[in-house]
């Protein structure tokens, strides 16, 4: 995210700010689905020979001891820890009958566009639960909503999973997880397009320009972008322009015409677009925030 002086001059954007913004834009398009959620105490159901499931598992251990092996690497999670077993990884699970694991767990899918968020060979996400009671409450809610679904159960289950995933990823100490996700070839291409857009919101932007960044024909680029971001390239550009305009209206005293120029629109078109998007005029929006 850029910062702006009172006269509208763009101040330098740090690499860390762009990294955070890019990660945020990608995670806005994260979709998740929970197929099962359970609590099991005791030996039954844990031990398994090598398997390669097509879904991810998220576990929270409440007691016991044991081990998991992912792609030949052995780990020994303990009570009070969360961990993720990614789809596609060769997995073995072990717990002794005299002190077996008790565990909450769910099976889930998580994708950004067409890309799995977790995959075989990636970092093993193992995290201490900062608030064990809150973690257990989220799993219990997920299980309750799955077993006795109401009209909004799917939303509640997804909300629980997203909170659990956020906690696990934050506490696992793997700061480079999303960096590596972005840097893989296809995702790196998309990040380059997002950076290009972010740096040129005050300039004319056309599909041809954006397609050229990733060396695709516009006819291929449009479905490529929509698949990953959930919207067309030009709708995304307009969204980012209105988002920037909102920030400037709140955080600066720049005139409406200058803000229109900063987001690459003439004043009349900017006012119409802003009102169509937000339901209020730019000046009314600014007044409502002060």
PDB file of C-alpha atoms in Angstrom:
ATOM      1  CA  UNK A   1       0.000   0.000   0.000  1.00  0.00           C
ATOM      2  CA  UNK A   2       1.335   3.445  -0.893  1.00  0.00           C
ATOM      3  CA  UNK A   3       1.202   6.434   1.413  1.00  0.00           C
ATOM      4  CA  UNK A   4       0.313   9.907   0.195  1.00  0.00           C
ATOM      5  CA  UNK A   5       1.281  13.382   1.328  1.00  0.00           C
ATOM      6  CA  UNK A   6      -1.330  16.117   1.622  1.00  0.00           C
ATOM      7  CA  UNK A   7      -0.514  17.388  -1.875  1.00  0.00           C
ATOM      8  CA  UNK A   8      -1.093  13.956  -3.338  1.00  0.00           C
ATOM      9  CA  UNK A   9       2.546  13.096  -3.978  1.00  0.00           C
ATOM     10  CA  UNK A  10       3.209   9.365  -3.939  1.00  0.00           C
ATOM     11  CA  UNK A  11       5.708   8.345  -1.279  1.00  0.00           C
ATOM     12  CA  UNK A  12       7.883   5.258  -1.862  1.00  0.00           C
ATOM     13  CA  UNK A  13       6.292   1.892  -1.237  1.00  0.00           C
ATOM     14  CA  UNK A  14       8.416  -0.542   0.731  1.00  0.00           C
ATOM     15  CA  UNK A  15       8.936  -4.105  -0.419  1.00  0.00           C
ATOM     16  CA  UNK A  16       7.358  -5.395   2.778  1.00  0.00           C
ATOM     17  CA  UNK A  17       4.221  -3.345   2.170  1.00  0.00           C
ATOM     18  CA  UNK A  18       3.897  -4.683  -1.354  1.00  0.00           C
ATOM     19  CA  UNK A  19       4.492  -8.248  -0.113  1.00  0.00           C
ATOM     20  CA  UNK A  20       1.769  -7.860   2.507  1.00  0.00           C
ATOM     21  CA  UNK A  21      -0.614  -6.308   0.001  1.00  0.00           C
ATOM     22  CA  UNK A  22      -0.003  -9.039  -2.582  1.00  0.00           C
ATOM     23  CA  UNK A  23      -0.526 -11.790  -0.020  1.00  0.00           C
ATOM     24  CA  UNK A  24      -3.713 -10.081   1.141  1.00  0.00           C
ATOM     25  CA  UNK A  25      -5.049  -9.799  -2.411  1.00  0.00           C
ATOM     26  CA  UNK A  26      -4.422 -13.488  -3.050  1.00  0.00           C
ATOM     27  CA  UNK A  27      -5.967 -14.598   0.253  1.00  0.00           C
ATOM     28  CA  UNK A  28      -9.071 -12.559  -0.537  1.00  0.00           C
ATOM     29  CA  UNK A  29      -9.673 -15.221  -3.190  1.00  0.00           C
ATOM     30  CA  UNK A  30      -9.137 -18.211  -0.900  1.00  0.00           C
ATOM     31  CA  UNK A  31     -11.966 -20.729  -1.059  1.00  0.00           C
ATOM     32  CA  UNK A  32     -12.346 -23.503   1.513  1.00  0.00           C
ATOM     33  CA  UNK A  33     -14.604 -26.500   1.924  1.00  0.00           C
ATOM     34  CA  UNK A  34     -14.894 -28.794   4.956  1.00  0.00           C
ATOM     35  CA  UNK A  35     -16.050 -32.328   4.165  1.00  0.00           C
ATOM     36  CA  UNK A  36     -15.804 -33.836   7.678  1.00  0.00           C
ATOM     37  CA  UNK A  37     -15.194 -32.619  11.243  1.00  0.00           C
ATOM     38  CA  UNK A  38     -14.749 -34.948  14.237  1.00  0.00           C
ATOM     39  CA  UNK A  39     -13.489 -35.438  17.770  1.00  0.00           C
ATOM     40  CA  UNK A  40     -12.006 -38.818  18.634  1.00  0.00           C
ATOM     41  CA  UNK A  41     -10.518 -40.037  21.886  1.00  0.00           C
ATOM     42  CA  UNK A  42      -8.464 -43.188  22.125  1.00  0.00           C
ATOM     43  CA  UNK A  43      -6.517 -45.564  19.966  1.00  0.00           C
ATOM     44  CA  UNK A  44      -9.116 -46.410  17.329  1.00  0.00           C
ATOM     45  CA  UNK A  45      -8.812 -44.706  13.954  1.00  0.00           C
ATOM     46  CA  UNK A  46      -5.398 -43.097  14.301  1.00  0.00           C
ATOM     47  CA  UNK A  47      -2.848 -45.689  13.210  1.00  0.00           C
ATOM     48  CA  UNK A  48      -2.648 -45.946   9.431  1.00  0.00           C
ATOM     49  CA  UNK A  49      -0.074 -47.303   6.982  1.00  0.00           C
ATOM     50  CA  UNK A  50       1.112 -45.219   4.091  1.00  0.00           C
ATOM     51  CA  UNK A  51      -1.704 -43.344   2.385  1.00  0.00           C
ATOM     52  CA  UNK A  52      -1.953 -40.396   0.017  1.00  0.00           C
ATOM     53  CA  UNK A  53      -5.263 -38.579   0.582  1.00  0.00           C
ATOM     54  CA  UNK A  54      -6.733 -36.114  -1.905  1.00  0.00           C
ATOM     55  CA  UNK A  55      -7.793 -33.751   0.914  1.00  0.00           C
ATOM     56  CA  UNK A  56      -5.993 -31.813   3.661  1.00  0.00           C
ATOM     57  CA  UNK A  57      -6.329 -32.648   7.347  1.00  0.00           C
ATOM     58  CA  UNK A  58      -6.172 -30.141  10.207  1.00  0.00           C
ATOM     59  CA  UNK A  59      -5.592 -31.654  13.656  1.00  0.00           C
ATOM     60  CA  UNK A  60      -5.660 -30.318  17.201  1.00  0.00           C
ATOM     61  CA  UNK A  61      -4.319 -32.737  19.826  1.00  0.00           C
ATOM     62  CA  UNK A  62      -5.707 -32.612  23.355  1.00  0.00           C
ATOM     63  CA  UNK A  63      -3.718 -35.471  24.936  1.00  0.00           C
ATOM     64  CA  UNK A  64      -1.570 -38.489  24.238  1.00  0.00           C
ATOM     65  CA  UNK A  65       1.561 -39.108  22.223  1.00  0.00           C
ATOM     66  CA  UNK A  66       2.496 -40.427  18.828  1.00  0.00           C
ATOM     67  CA  UNK A  67       3.933 -39.461  15.469  1.00  0.00           C
ATOM     68  CA  UNK A  68       3.169 -38.668  11.859  1.00  0.00           C
ATOM     69  CA  UNK A  69       5.379 -39.201   8.841  1.00  0.00           C
ATOM     70  CA  UNK A  70       4.972 -36.964   5.792  1.00  0.00           C
ATOM     71  CA  UNK A  71       6.903 -37.830   2.633  1.00  0.00           C
ATOM     72  CA  UNK A  72       9.418 -39.804   4.693  1.00  0.00           C
ATOM     73  CA  UNK A  73       9.982 -37.172   7.412  1.00  0.00           C
ATOM     74  CA  UNK A  74       8.876 -38.066  10.968  1.00  0.00           C
ATOM     75  CA  UNK A  75       7.273 -35.547  13.335  1.00  0.00           C
ATOM     76  CA  UNK A  76       6.040 -36.006  16.896  1.00  0.00           C
ATOM     77  CA  UNK A  77       3.242 -33.503  17.603  1.00  0.00           C
ATOM     78  CA  UNK A  78       2.203 -33.190  21.230  1.00  0.00           C
ATOM     79  CA  UNK A  79      -0.955 -32.254  23.096  1.00  0.00           C
ATOM     80  CA  UNK A  80      -1.838 -28.585  22.718  1.00  0.00           C
ATOM     81  CA  UNK A  81      -0.592 -28.353  19.134  1.00  0.00           C
ATOM     82  CA  UNK A  82      -2.274 -27.810  15.762  1.00  0.00           C
ATOM     83  CA  UNK A  83      -0.890 -29.205  12.550  1.00  0.00           C
ATOM     84  CA  UNK A  84      -1.801 -29.579   8.879  1.00  0.00           C
ATOM     85  CA  UNK A  85      -1.308 -32.731   6.824  1.00  0.00           C
ATOM     86  CA  UNK A  86      -1.440 -31.621   3.163  1.00  0.00           C
ATOM     87  CA  UNK A  87      -3.223 -33.396   0.359  1.00  0.00           C
ATOM     88  CA  UNK A  88      -0.994 -35.523  -1.843  1.00  0.00           C
ATOM     89  CA  UNK A  89       1.662 -36.164   0.801  1.00  0.00           C
ATOM     90  CA  UNK A  90       2.499 -39.798   1.587  1.00  0.00           C
ATOM     91  CA  UNK A  91       1.374 -40.138   5.199  1.00  0.00           C
ATOM     92  CA  UNK A  92       1.741 -42.576   8.076  1.00  0.00           C
ATOM     93  CA  UNK A  93       0.182 -42.067  11.524  1.00  0.00           C
ATOM     94  CA  UNK A  94       1.088 -43.822  14.791  1.00  0.00           C
ATOM     95  CA  UNK A  95      -0.067 -43.599  18.416  1.00  0.00           C
ATOM     96  CA  UNK A  96       0.510 -46.198  21.190  1.00  0.00           C
ATOM     97  CA  UNK A  97      -2.535 -47.934  22.706  1.00  0.00           C
ATOM     98  CA  UNK A  98      -1.324 -47.184  26.252  1.00  0.00           C
ATOM     99  CA  UNK A  99      -1.283 -43.387  25.713  1.00  0.00           C
ATOM    100  CA  UNK A 100      -3.168 -42.648  22.488  1.00  0.00           C
ATOM    101  CA  UNK A 101      -3.841 -39.266  20.966  1.00  0.00           C
ATOM    102  CA  UNK A 102      -7.198 -37.598  21.561  1.00  0.00           C
ATOM    103  CA  UNK A 103      -7.840 -35.144  18.771  1.00  0.00           C
ATOM    104  CA  UNK A 104     -10.121 -32.787  16.992  1.00  0.00           C
ATOM    105  CA  UNK A 105      -9.701 -32.855  13.224  1.00  0.00           C
ATOM    106  CA  UNK A 106     -11.316 -31.983   9.936  1.00  0.00           C
ATOM    107  CA  UNK A 107     -10.879 -32.828   6.278  1.00  0.00           C
ATOM    108  CA  UNK A 108     -10.798 -29.785   4.044  1.00  0.00           C
ATOM    109  CA  UNK A 109      -9.871 -28.315   0.677  1.00  0.00           C
ATOM    110  CA  UNK A 110      -8.309 -24.855   0.316  1.00  0.00           C
ATOM    111  CA  UNK A 111      -7.548 -23.161  -2.998  1.00  0.00           C
ATOM    112  CA  UNK A 112      -6.623 -19.750  -4.312  1.00  0.00           C
ATOM    113  CA  UNK A 113      -8.073 -19.718  -7.778  1.00  0.00           C
ATOM    114  CA  UNK A 114      -7.060 -23.074  -9.229  1.00  0.00           C
ATOM    115  CA  UNK A 115      -4.044 -23.492  -6.936  1.00  0.00           C
ATOM    116  CA  UNK A 116      -4.061 -25.643  -3.785  1.00  0.00           C
ATOM    117  CA  UNK A 117      -2.930 -23.637  -0.760  1.00  0.00           C
ATOM    118  CA  UNK A 118      -1.227 -26.712   0.725  1.00  0.00           C
ATOM    119  CA  UNK A 119       0.587 -29.399  -1.232  1.00  0.00           C
ATOM    120  CA  UNK A 120       2.910 -32.340  -0.807  1.00  0.00           C
ATOM    121  CA  UNK A 121       6.492 -31.432  -0.037  1.00  0.00           C
ATOM    122  CA  UNK A 122       5.638 -28.091   1.545  1.00  0.00           C
ATOM    123  CA  UNK A 123       6.567 -26.922   5.043  1.00  0.00           C
ATOM    124  CA  UNK A 124       5.002 -28.927   7.929  1.00  0.00           C
ATOM    125  CA  UNK A 125       2.767 -26.446   9.716  1.00  0.00           C
ATOM    126  CA  UNK A 126       2.936 -27.274  13.433  1.00  0.00           C
ATOM    127  CA  UNK A 127       1.791 -24.658  15.949  1.00  0.00           C
ATOM    128  CA  UNK A 128       1.282 -24.329  19.683  1.00  0.00           C
ATOM    129  CA  UNK A 129      -2.248 -23.239  20.539  1.00  0.00           C
ATOM    130  CA  UNK A 130      -1.992 -19.792  22.132  1.00  0.00           C
ATOM    131  CA  UNK A 131      -5.536 -20.187  23.508  1.00  0.00           C
ATOM    132  CA  UNK A 132      -6.453 -23.900  23.753  1.00  0.00           C
ATOM    133  CA  UNK A 133     -10.004 -23.182  24.913  1.00  0.00           C
ATOM    134  CA  UNK A 134     -10.668 -20.977  21.891  1.00  0.00           C
ATOM    135  CA  UNK A 135      -9.245 -23.617  19.522  1.00  0.00           C
ATOM    136  CA  UNK A 136     -11.443 -26.332  21.045  1.00  0.00           C
ATOM    137  CA  UNK A 137     -14.471 -24.033  20.870  1.00  0.00           C
ATOM    138  CA  UNK A 138     -13.912 -23.471  17.140  1.00  0.00           C
ATOM    139  CA  UNK A 139     -13.664 -27.215  16.488  1.00  0.00           C
ATOM    140  CA  UNK A 140     -16.759 -27.925  18.599  1.00  0.00           C
ATOM    141  CA  UNK A 141     -18.700 -25.294  16.650  1.00  0.00           C
ATOM    142  CA  UNK A 142     -17.504 -26.797  13.376  1.00  0.00           C
ATOM    143  CA  UNK A 143     -18.583 -30.285  14.472  1.00  0.00           C
ATOM    144  CA  UNK A 144     -21.959 -29.077  15.757  1.00  0.00           C
ATOM    145  CA  UNK A 145     -22.723 -27.182  12.557  1.00  0.00           C
ATOM    146  CA  UNK A 146     -21.651 -30.149  10.426  1.00  0.00           C
ATOM    147  CA  UNK A 147     -23.772 -32.650  12.353  1.00  0.00           C
ATOM    148  CA  UNK A 148     -26.859 -30.440  12.772  1.00  0.00           C
ATOM    149  CA  UNK A 149     -26.787 -28.127   9.758  1.00  0.00           C
ATOM    150  CA  UNK A 150     -29.012 -25.081   9.557  1.00  0.00           C
ATOM    151  CA  UNK A 151     -29.398 -22.639   6.678  1.00  0.00           C
ATOM    152  CA  UNK A 152     -26.144 -20.838   7.568  1.00  0.00           C
ATOM    153  CA  UNK A 153     -24.138 -23.842   8.748  1.00  0.00           C
ATOM    154  CA  UNK A 154     -21.807 -23.754   5.749  1.00  0.00           C
ATOM    155  CA  UNK A 155     -20.851 -20.149   6.532  1.00  0.00           C
ATOM    156  CA  UNK A 156     -20.203 -20.934  10.189  1.00  0.00           C
ATOM    157  CA  UNK A 157     -18.103 -24.002   9.347  1.00  0.00           C
ATOM    158  CA  UNK A 158     -15.989 -22.015   6.875  1.00  0.00           C
ATOM    159  CA  UNK A 159     -15.569 -19.189   9.404  1.00  0.00           C
ATOM    160  CA  UNK A 160     -14.293 -21.666  12.002  1.00  0.00           C
ATOM    161  CA  UNK A 161     -11.851 -23.259   9.559  1.00  0.00           C
ATOM    162  CA  UNK A 162     -10.494 -19.900   8.400  1.00  0.00           C
ATOM    163  CA  UNK A 163      -9.810 -18.831  11.986  1.00  0.00           C
ATOM    164  CA  UNK A 164      -8.083 -22.134  12.729  1.00  0.00           C
ATOM    165  CA  UNK A 165      -5.960 -21.936   9.576  1.00  0.00           C
ATOM    166  CA  UNK A 166      -4.977 -18.334  10.324  1.00  0.00           C
ATOM    167  CA  UNK A 167      -3.911 -19.319  13.844  1.00  0.00           C
ATOM    168  CA  UNK A 168      -1.940 -22.350  12.638  1.00  0.00           C
ATOM    169  CA  UNK A 169      -0.124 -20.427   9.901  1.00  0.00           C
ATOM    170  CA  UNK A 170       0.645 -17.450  12.151  1.00  0.00           C
ATOM    171  CA  UNK A 171       1.922 -19.552  15.056  1.00  0.00           C
ATOM    172  CA  UNK A 172       3.872 -22.136  13.059  1.00  0.00           C
ATOM    173  CA  UNK A 173       6.755 -19.717  12.546  1.00  0.00           C
ATOM    174  CA  UNK A 174       6.888 -20.215   8.784  1.00  0.00           C
ATOM    175  CA  UNK A 175       6.950 -16.622   7.538  1.00  0.00           C
ATOM    176  CA  UNK A 176       8.007 -17.622   4.031  1.00  0.00           C
ATOM    177  CA  UNK A 177       5.022 -19.883   3.318  1.00  0.00           C
ATOM    178  CA  UNK A 178       3.078 -17.360   1.239  1.00  0.00           C
ATOM    179  CA  UNK A 179       6.273 -16.003  -0.332  1.00  0.00           C
ATOM    180  CA  UNK A 180       7.027 -19.440  -1.760  1.00  0.00           C
ATOM    181  CA  UNK A 181       3.402 -19.814  -2.822  1.00  0.00           C
ATOM    182  CA  UNK A 182       3.674 -16.563  -4.795  1.00  0.00           C
ATOM    183  CA  UNK A 183       7.103 -17.283  -6.267  1.00  0.00           C
ATOM    184  CA  UNK A 184       6.167 -20.520  -7.994  1.00  0.00           C
ATOM    185  CA  UNK A 185       6.129 -19.854 -11.723  1.00  0.00           C
ATOM    186  CA  UNK A 186       2.432 -19.395 -12.505  1.00  0.00           C
ATOM    187  CA  UNK A 187       1.676 -17.590  -9.265  1.00  0.00           C
ATOM    188  CA  UNK A 188       4.731 -15.405  -9.809  1.00  0.00           C
ATOM    189  CA  UNK A 189       3.255 -14.329 -13.127  1.00  0.00           C
ATOM    190  CA  UNK A 190       0.016 -13.303 -11.444  1.00  0.00           C
ATOM    191  CA  UNK A 191       1.891 -11.406  -8.730  1.00  0.00           C
ATOM    192  CA  UNK A 192       3.727  -9.506 -11.481  1.00  0.00           C
ATOM    193  CA  UNK A 193       0.379  -8.464 -13.007  1.00  0.00           C
ATOM    194  CA  UNK A 194      -0.981  -7.330  -9.633  1.00  0.00           C
ATOM    195  CA  UNK A 195       2.175  -5.302  -8.989  1.00  0.00           C
ATOM    196  CA  UNK A 196       1.941  -3.758 -12.460  1.00  0.00           C
ATOM    197  CA  UNK A 197      -1.669  -2.696 -11.811  1.00  0.00           C
ATOM    198  CA  UNK A 198      -0.909  -1.366  -8.349  1.00  0.00           C
ATOM    199  CA  UNK A 199       1.912   0.809  -9.655  1.00  0.00           C
ATOM    200  CA  UNK A 200      -0.131   2.319 -12.511  1.00  0.00           C
ATOM    201  CA  UNK A 201      -3.602   3.065 -11.192  1.00  0.00           C
ATOM    202  CA  UNK A 202      -3.192   6.669 -12.375  1.00  0.00           C
ATOM    203  CA  UNK A 203      -2.423   5.561 -15.940  1.00  0.00           C
ATOM    204  CA  UNK A 204      -4.578   4.124 -18.744  1.00  0.00           C
ATOM    205  CA  UNK A 205      -4.738   0.361 -18.253  1.00  0.00           C
ATOM    206  CA  UNK A 206      -6.022  -2.001 -20.914  1.00  0.00           C
ATOM    207  CA  UNK A 207      -6.229  -5.767 -21.137  1.00  0.00           C
ATOM    208  CA  UNK A 208      -3.541  -5.757 -23.840  1.00  0.00           C
ATOM    209  CA  UNK A 209      -1.089  -4.035 -21.457  1.00  0.00           C
ATOM    210  CA  UNK A 210      -1.751  -6.523 -18.673  1.00  0.00           C
ATOM    211  CA  UNK A 211      -1.581  -9.557 -20.951  1.00  0.00           C
ATOM    212  CA  UNK A 212       1.786  -8.391 -22.215  1.00  0.00           C
ATOM    213  CA  UNK A 213       3.231  -8.512 -18.686  1.00  0.00           C
ATOM    214  CA  UNK A 214       2.816 -12.299 -18.657  1.00  0.00           C
ATOM    215  CA  UNK A 215       3.294 -12.788 -22.404  1.00  0.00           C
ATOM    216  CA  UNK A 216      -0.219 -14.094 -23.037  1.00  0.00           C
ATOM    217  CA  UNK A 217      -2.646 -13.269 -25.806  1.00  0.00           C
ATOM    218  CA  UNK A 218      -5.516 -11.147 -24.385  1.00  0.00           C
ATOM    219  CA  UNK A 219      -8.016 -13.894 -25.283  1.00  0.00           C
ATOM    220  CA  UNK A 220      -6.107 -16.309 -23.028  1.00  0.00           C
ATOM    221  CA  UNK A 221      -5.211 -13.758 -20.376  1.00  0.00           C
ATOM    222  CA  UNK A 222      -8.804 -12.815 -19.467  1.00  0.00           C
ATOM    223  CA  UNK A 223      -9.920 -16.361 -18.469  1.00  0.00           C
ATOM    224  CA  UNK A 224      -6.503 -16.963 -16.845  1.00  0.00           C
ATOM    225  CA  UNK A 225      -6.895 -13.894 -14.636  1.00  0.00           C
ATOM    226  CA  UNK A 226     -10.557 -14.589 -13.843  1.00  0.00           C
ATOM    227  CA  UNK A 227      -9.814 -18.165 -12.804  1.00  0.00           C
ATOM    228  CA  UNK A 228      -7.192 -17.013 -10.296  1.00  0.00           C
ATOM    229  CA  UNK A 229      -8.767 -13.788  -9.010  1.00  0.00           C
ATOM    230  CA  UNK A 230     -12.478 -14.486  -9.363  1.00  0.00           C
ATOM    231  CA  UNK A 231     -13.109 -11.411 -11.509  1.00  0.00           C
ATOM    232  CA  UNK A 232     -12.093  -9.975 -14.881  1.00  0.00           C
ATOM    233  CA  UNK A 233      -8.909  -7.896 -15.203  1.00  0.00           C
ATOM    234  CA  UNK A 234     -10.747  -4.609 -15.810  1.00  0.00           C
ATOM    235  CA  UNK A 235     -13.212  -5.192 -12.978  1.00  0.00           C
ATOM    236  CA  UNK A 236     -10.216  -5.784 -10.725  1.00  0.00           C
ATOM    237  CA  UNK A 237      -8.577  -2.550 -11.934  1.00  0.00           C
ATOM    238  CA  UNK A 238     -11.758  -0.613 -11.179  1.00  0.00           C
ATOM    239  CA  UNK A 239     -11.985  -2.234  -7.740  1.00  0.00           C
ATOM    240  CA  UNK A 240      -8.417  -1.181  -6.939  1.00  0.00           C
ATOM    241  CA  UNK A 241      -9.046   2.361  -8.166  1.00  0.00           C
ATOM    242  CA  UNK A 242     -12.123   2.767  -5.973  1.00  0.00           C
ATOM    243  CA  UNK A 243     -10.265   1.190  -3.047  1.00  0.00           C
ATOM    244  CA  UNK A 244      -7.452   3.734  -3.475  1.00  0.00           C
ATOM    245  CA  UNK A 245      -9.962   6.583  -3.823  1.00  0.00           C
ATOM    246  CA  UNK A 246     -11.618   5.562  -0.556  1.00  0.00           C
ATOM    247  CA  UNK A 247      -8.280   5.641   1.244  1.00  0.00           C
ATOM    248  CA  UNK A 248      -7.449   9.069  -0.153  1.00  0.00           C
ATOM    249  CA  UNK A 249     -10.872  10.475   0.738  1.00  0.00           C
ATOM    250  CA  UNK A 250     -10.423   9.312   4.322  1.00  0.00           C
ATOM    251  CA  UNK A 251      -6.716   9.995   4.873  1.00  0.00           C
ATOM    252  CA  UNK A 252      -6.054  13.207   2.932  1.00  0.00           C
ATOM    253  CA  UNK A 253      -7.530  16.602   2.113  1.00  0.00           C
ATOM    254  CA  UNK A 254      -6.951  16.171  -1.621  1.00  0.00           C
ATOM    255  CA  UNK A 255      -9.693  17.625  -3.791  1.00  0.00           C
ATOM    256  CA  UNK A 256     -12.076  15.305  -5.616  1.00  0.00           C
ATOM    257  CA  UNK A 257     -10.599  16.245  -9.005  1.00  0.00           C
ATOM    258  CA  UNK A 258      -7.075  15.483  -7.836  1.00  0.00           C
ATOM    259  CA  UNK A 259      -8.194  12.125  -6.436  1.00  0.00           C
ATOM    260  CA  UNK A 260      -9.904  11.359  -9.749  1.00  0.00           C
ATOM    261  CA  UNK A 261      -6.604  12.065 -11.485  1.00  0.00           C
ATOM    262  CA  UNK A 262      -4.741   9.843  -9.003  1.00  0.00           C
ATOM    263  CA  UNK A 263      -6.989   6.902  -9.926  1.00  0.00           C
ATOM    264  CA  UNK A 264      -6.790   7.468 -13.660  1.00  0.00           C
ATOM    265  CA  UNK A 265     -10.298   8.850 -14.296  1.00  0.00           C
ATOM    266  CA  UNK A 266     -11.766  12.147 -15.366  1.00  0.00           C
ATOM    267  CA  UNK A 267     -13.775  13.776 -12.523  1.00  0.00           C
ATOM    268  CA  UNK A 268     -17.235  13.135 -13.985  1.00  0.00           C
ATOM    269  CA  UNK A 269     -16.535   9.479 -14.721  1.00  0.00           C
ATOM    270  CA  UNK A 270     -14.919   9.047 -11.314  1.00  0.00           C
ATOM    271  CA  UNK A 271     -17.939  10.475  -9.478  1.00  0.00           C
ATOM    272  CA  UNK A 272     -20.366   8.265 -11.418  1.00  0.00           C
ATOM    273  CA  UNK A 273     -18.270   5.140 -10.916  1.00  0.00           C
ATOM    274  CA  UNK A 274     -17.657   5.834  -7.233  1.00  0.00           C
ATOM    275  CA  UNK A 275     -21.377   6.366  -6.548  1.00  0.00           C
ATOM    276  CA  UNK A 276     -22.357   3.278  -8.530  1.00  0.00           C
ATOM    277  CA  UNK A 277     -19.859   1.210  -6.549  1.00  0.00           C
ATOM    278  CA  UNK A 278     -20.403   2.596  -3.047  1.00  0.00           C
ATOM    279  CA  UNK A 279     -23.912   4.037  -3.220  1.00  0.00           C
ATOM    280  CA  UNK A 280     -22.762   7.549  -2.305  1.00  0.00           C
ATOM    281  CA  UNK A 281     -20.844  10.374  -3.972  1.00  0.00           C
ATOM    282  CA  UNK A 282     -17.145  10.912  -3.160  1.00  0.00           C
ATOM    283  CA  UNK A 283     -17.891  14.027  -1.099  1.00  0.00           C
ATOM    284  CA  UNK A 284     -20.674  12.286   0.829  1.00  0.00           C
ATOM    285  CA  UNK A 285     -18.349   9.362   1.511  1.00  0.00           C
ATOM    286  CA  UNK A 286     -15.657  11.695   2.857  1.00  0.00           C
ATOM    287  CA  UNK A 287     -18.148  13.569   5.052  1.00  0.00           C
ATOM    288  CA  UNK A 288     -19.512  10.312   6.496  1.00  0.00           C
ATOM    289  CA  UNK A 289     -16.042   9.320   7.755  1.00  0.00           C
ATOM    290  CA  UNK A 290     -15.261  12.558   9.566  1.00  0.00           C
TER     291      UNK A 290
END
